[in-house]
Short mmCIF file of C-alpha atoms in Angstrom, two decimals:
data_model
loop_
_atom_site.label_atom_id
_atom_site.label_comp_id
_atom_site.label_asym_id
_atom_site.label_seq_id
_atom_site.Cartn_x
_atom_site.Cartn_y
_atom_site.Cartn_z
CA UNK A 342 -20.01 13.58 -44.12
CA UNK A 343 -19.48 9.76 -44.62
CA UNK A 344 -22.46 7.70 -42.42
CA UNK A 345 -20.73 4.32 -43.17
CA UNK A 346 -17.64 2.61 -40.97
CA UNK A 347 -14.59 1.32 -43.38
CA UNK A 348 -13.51 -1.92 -43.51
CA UNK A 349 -10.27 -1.40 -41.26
CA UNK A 350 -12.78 0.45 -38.63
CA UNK A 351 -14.95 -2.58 -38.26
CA UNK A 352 -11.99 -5.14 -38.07
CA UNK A 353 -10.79 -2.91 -35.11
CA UNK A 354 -14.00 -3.07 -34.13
CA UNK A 355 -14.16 -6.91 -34.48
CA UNK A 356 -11.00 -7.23 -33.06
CA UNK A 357 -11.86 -5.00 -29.53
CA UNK A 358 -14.85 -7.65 -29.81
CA UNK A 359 -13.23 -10.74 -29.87
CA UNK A 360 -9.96 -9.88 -27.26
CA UNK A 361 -12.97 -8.59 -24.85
CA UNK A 362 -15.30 -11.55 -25.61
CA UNK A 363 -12.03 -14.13 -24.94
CA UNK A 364 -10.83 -12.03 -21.95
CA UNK A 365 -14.85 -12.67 -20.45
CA UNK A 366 -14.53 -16.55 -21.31
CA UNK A 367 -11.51 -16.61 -19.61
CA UNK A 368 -12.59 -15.18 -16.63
CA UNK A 369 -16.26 -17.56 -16.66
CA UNK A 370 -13.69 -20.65 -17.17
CA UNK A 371 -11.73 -19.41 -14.21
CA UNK A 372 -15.34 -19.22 -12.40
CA UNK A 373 -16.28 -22.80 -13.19
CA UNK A 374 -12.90 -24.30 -12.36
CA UNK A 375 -12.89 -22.35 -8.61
CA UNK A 376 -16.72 -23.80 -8.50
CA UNK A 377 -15.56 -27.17 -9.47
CA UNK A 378 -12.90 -26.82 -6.61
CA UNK A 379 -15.04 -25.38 -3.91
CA UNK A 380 -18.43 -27.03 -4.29
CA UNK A 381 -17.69 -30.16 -3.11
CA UNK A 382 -15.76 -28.91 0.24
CA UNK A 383 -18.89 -26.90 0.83
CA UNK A 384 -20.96 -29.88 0.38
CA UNK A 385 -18.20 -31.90 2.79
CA UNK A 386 -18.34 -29.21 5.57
CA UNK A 387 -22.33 -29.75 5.46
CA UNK A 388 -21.69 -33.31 5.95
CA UNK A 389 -19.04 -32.72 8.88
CA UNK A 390 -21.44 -30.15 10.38
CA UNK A 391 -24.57 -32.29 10.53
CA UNK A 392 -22.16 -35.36 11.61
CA UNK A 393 -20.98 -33.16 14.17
CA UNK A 394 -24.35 -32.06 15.53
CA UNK A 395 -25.75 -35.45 15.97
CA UNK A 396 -22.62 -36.40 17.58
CA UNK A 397 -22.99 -32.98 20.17
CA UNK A 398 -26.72 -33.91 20.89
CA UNK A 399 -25.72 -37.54 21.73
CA UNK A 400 -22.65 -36.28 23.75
CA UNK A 401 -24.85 -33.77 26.10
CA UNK A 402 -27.13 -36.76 26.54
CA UNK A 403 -24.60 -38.91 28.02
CA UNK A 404 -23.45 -36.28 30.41
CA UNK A 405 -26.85 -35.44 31.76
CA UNK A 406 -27.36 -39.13 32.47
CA UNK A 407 -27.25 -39.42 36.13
CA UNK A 408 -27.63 -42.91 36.33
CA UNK A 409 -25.96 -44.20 39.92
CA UNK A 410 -23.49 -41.68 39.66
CA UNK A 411 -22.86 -39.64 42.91
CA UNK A 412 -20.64 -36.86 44.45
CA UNK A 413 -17.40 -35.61 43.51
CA UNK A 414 -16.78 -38.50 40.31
CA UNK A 415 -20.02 -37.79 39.04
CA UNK A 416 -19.58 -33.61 39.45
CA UNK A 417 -15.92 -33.82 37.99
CA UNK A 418 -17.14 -35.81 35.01
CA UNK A 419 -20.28 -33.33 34.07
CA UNK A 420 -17.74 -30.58 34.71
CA UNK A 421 -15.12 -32.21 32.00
CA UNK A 422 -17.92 -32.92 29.62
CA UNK A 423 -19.30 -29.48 29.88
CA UNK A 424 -15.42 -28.24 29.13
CA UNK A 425 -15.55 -30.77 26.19
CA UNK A 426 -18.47 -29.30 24.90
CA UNK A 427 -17.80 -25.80 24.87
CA UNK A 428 -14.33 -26.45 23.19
CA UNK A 429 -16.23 -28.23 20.32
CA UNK A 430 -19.08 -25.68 20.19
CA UNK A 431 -15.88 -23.07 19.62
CA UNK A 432 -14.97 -25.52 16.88
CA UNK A 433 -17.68 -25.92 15.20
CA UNK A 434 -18.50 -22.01 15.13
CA UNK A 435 -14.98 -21.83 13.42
CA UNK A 436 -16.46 -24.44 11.22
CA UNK A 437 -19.69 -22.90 10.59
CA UNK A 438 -17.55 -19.47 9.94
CA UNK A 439 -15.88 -21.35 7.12
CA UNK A 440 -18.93 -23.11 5.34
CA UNK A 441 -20.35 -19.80 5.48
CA UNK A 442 -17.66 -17.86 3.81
CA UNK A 443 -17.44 -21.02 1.06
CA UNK A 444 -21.10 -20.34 0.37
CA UNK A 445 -20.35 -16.73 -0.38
CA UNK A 446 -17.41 -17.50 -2.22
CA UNK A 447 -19.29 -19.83 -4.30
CA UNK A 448 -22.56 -17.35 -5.13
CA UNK A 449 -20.43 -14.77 -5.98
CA UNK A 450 -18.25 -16.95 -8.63
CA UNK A 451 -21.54 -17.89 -9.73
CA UNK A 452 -22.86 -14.07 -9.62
CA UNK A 453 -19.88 -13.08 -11.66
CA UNK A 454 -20.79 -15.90 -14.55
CA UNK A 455 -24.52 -15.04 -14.61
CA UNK A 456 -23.05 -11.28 -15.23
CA UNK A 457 -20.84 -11.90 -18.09
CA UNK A 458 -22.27 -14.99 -20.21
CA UNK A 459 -24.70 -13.23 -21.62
CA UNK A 460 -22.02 -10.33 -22.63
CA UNK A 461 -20.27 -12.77 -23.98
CA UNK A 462 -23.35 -13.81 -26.30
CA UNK A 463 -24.05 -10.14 -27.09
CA UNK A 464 -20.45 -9.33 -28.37
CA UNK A 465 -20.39 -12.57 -30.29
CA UNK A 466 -23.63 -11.26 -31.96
CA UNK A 467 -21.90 -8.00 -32.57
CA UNK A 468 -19.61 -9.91 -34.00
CA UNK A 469 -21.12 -11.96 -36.40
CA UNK A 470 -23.24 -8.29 -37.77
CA UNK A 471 -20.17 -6.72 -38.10
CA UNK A 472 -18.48 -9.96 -40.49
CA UNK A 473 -21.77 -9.55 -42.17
CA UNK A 474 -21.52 -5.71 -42.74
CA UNK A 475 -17.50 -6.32 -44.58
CA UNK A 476 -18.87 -8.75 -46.50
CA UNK A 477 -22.29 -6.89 -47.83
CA UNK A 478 -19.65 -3.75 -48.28
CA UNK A 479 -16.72 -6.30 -50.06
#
């Protein structure tokens, strides 16, 4: 019983290595190009939603102020600013629904490199013995 691979078995072997090894690079290229794409929106909707809060705290502010306001004017404006605000707190939950998903969008792309780089690097190692192997056999 022969122990030893031939030469055409460890090219195939090679061969499995290097279409598996490119179709893994392909896919962490893919990963950095979506994280290229999508990091910076997530970092933009950060911006928008801290904008957006300072903005809401100054906004309640000004409708609580009672100032010399009276009656019906004054009622009918709290009344339109409380509307206001609960149409933008419906926004920005949409908002915050969105930066959310980006975030796990983006720890999964990044997940799914930190899975396959070092694959990559083992069947490049595998790689390189099996070269190594033909030649010490040639």
């Amino acid at each position: 019983m022969q122990d030893f691979a031939t030469k055409d078995e460890i090219q195939r072997w090679i061969q499995n290595a290097v279409d598996a090894r490119s179709r893994y690079q392909r896919i962490v290229n893919d990963c950095n190009s979506k994280l290229a794409r999508l990091e910076p929106v997530y970092r933009g909707l950060s911006d928008i939603k801290d904008s957006y809060n300072a903005a809401a705290k100054s906004t309640k502010n000004i409708l609580r102020e009672k100032g010399t306001w009276r009656g019906e004017t004054y009622t009918s404006f709290c009344n339109a600013g409380d509307a206001l605000n609960g149409s933008l707190e419906s926004y920005y939950r949409q908002l915050d629904a969105a930066h959310d998903a980006l975030n796990e969008e983006i720890g999964n792309l990044r997940a799914t490199k930190r899975r396959l780089i070092p694959i990559i690097g083992d069947l490049w190692g595998q790689i390189e013995n099996w070269r190594v192997d033909i030649e010490n056999a040639v």
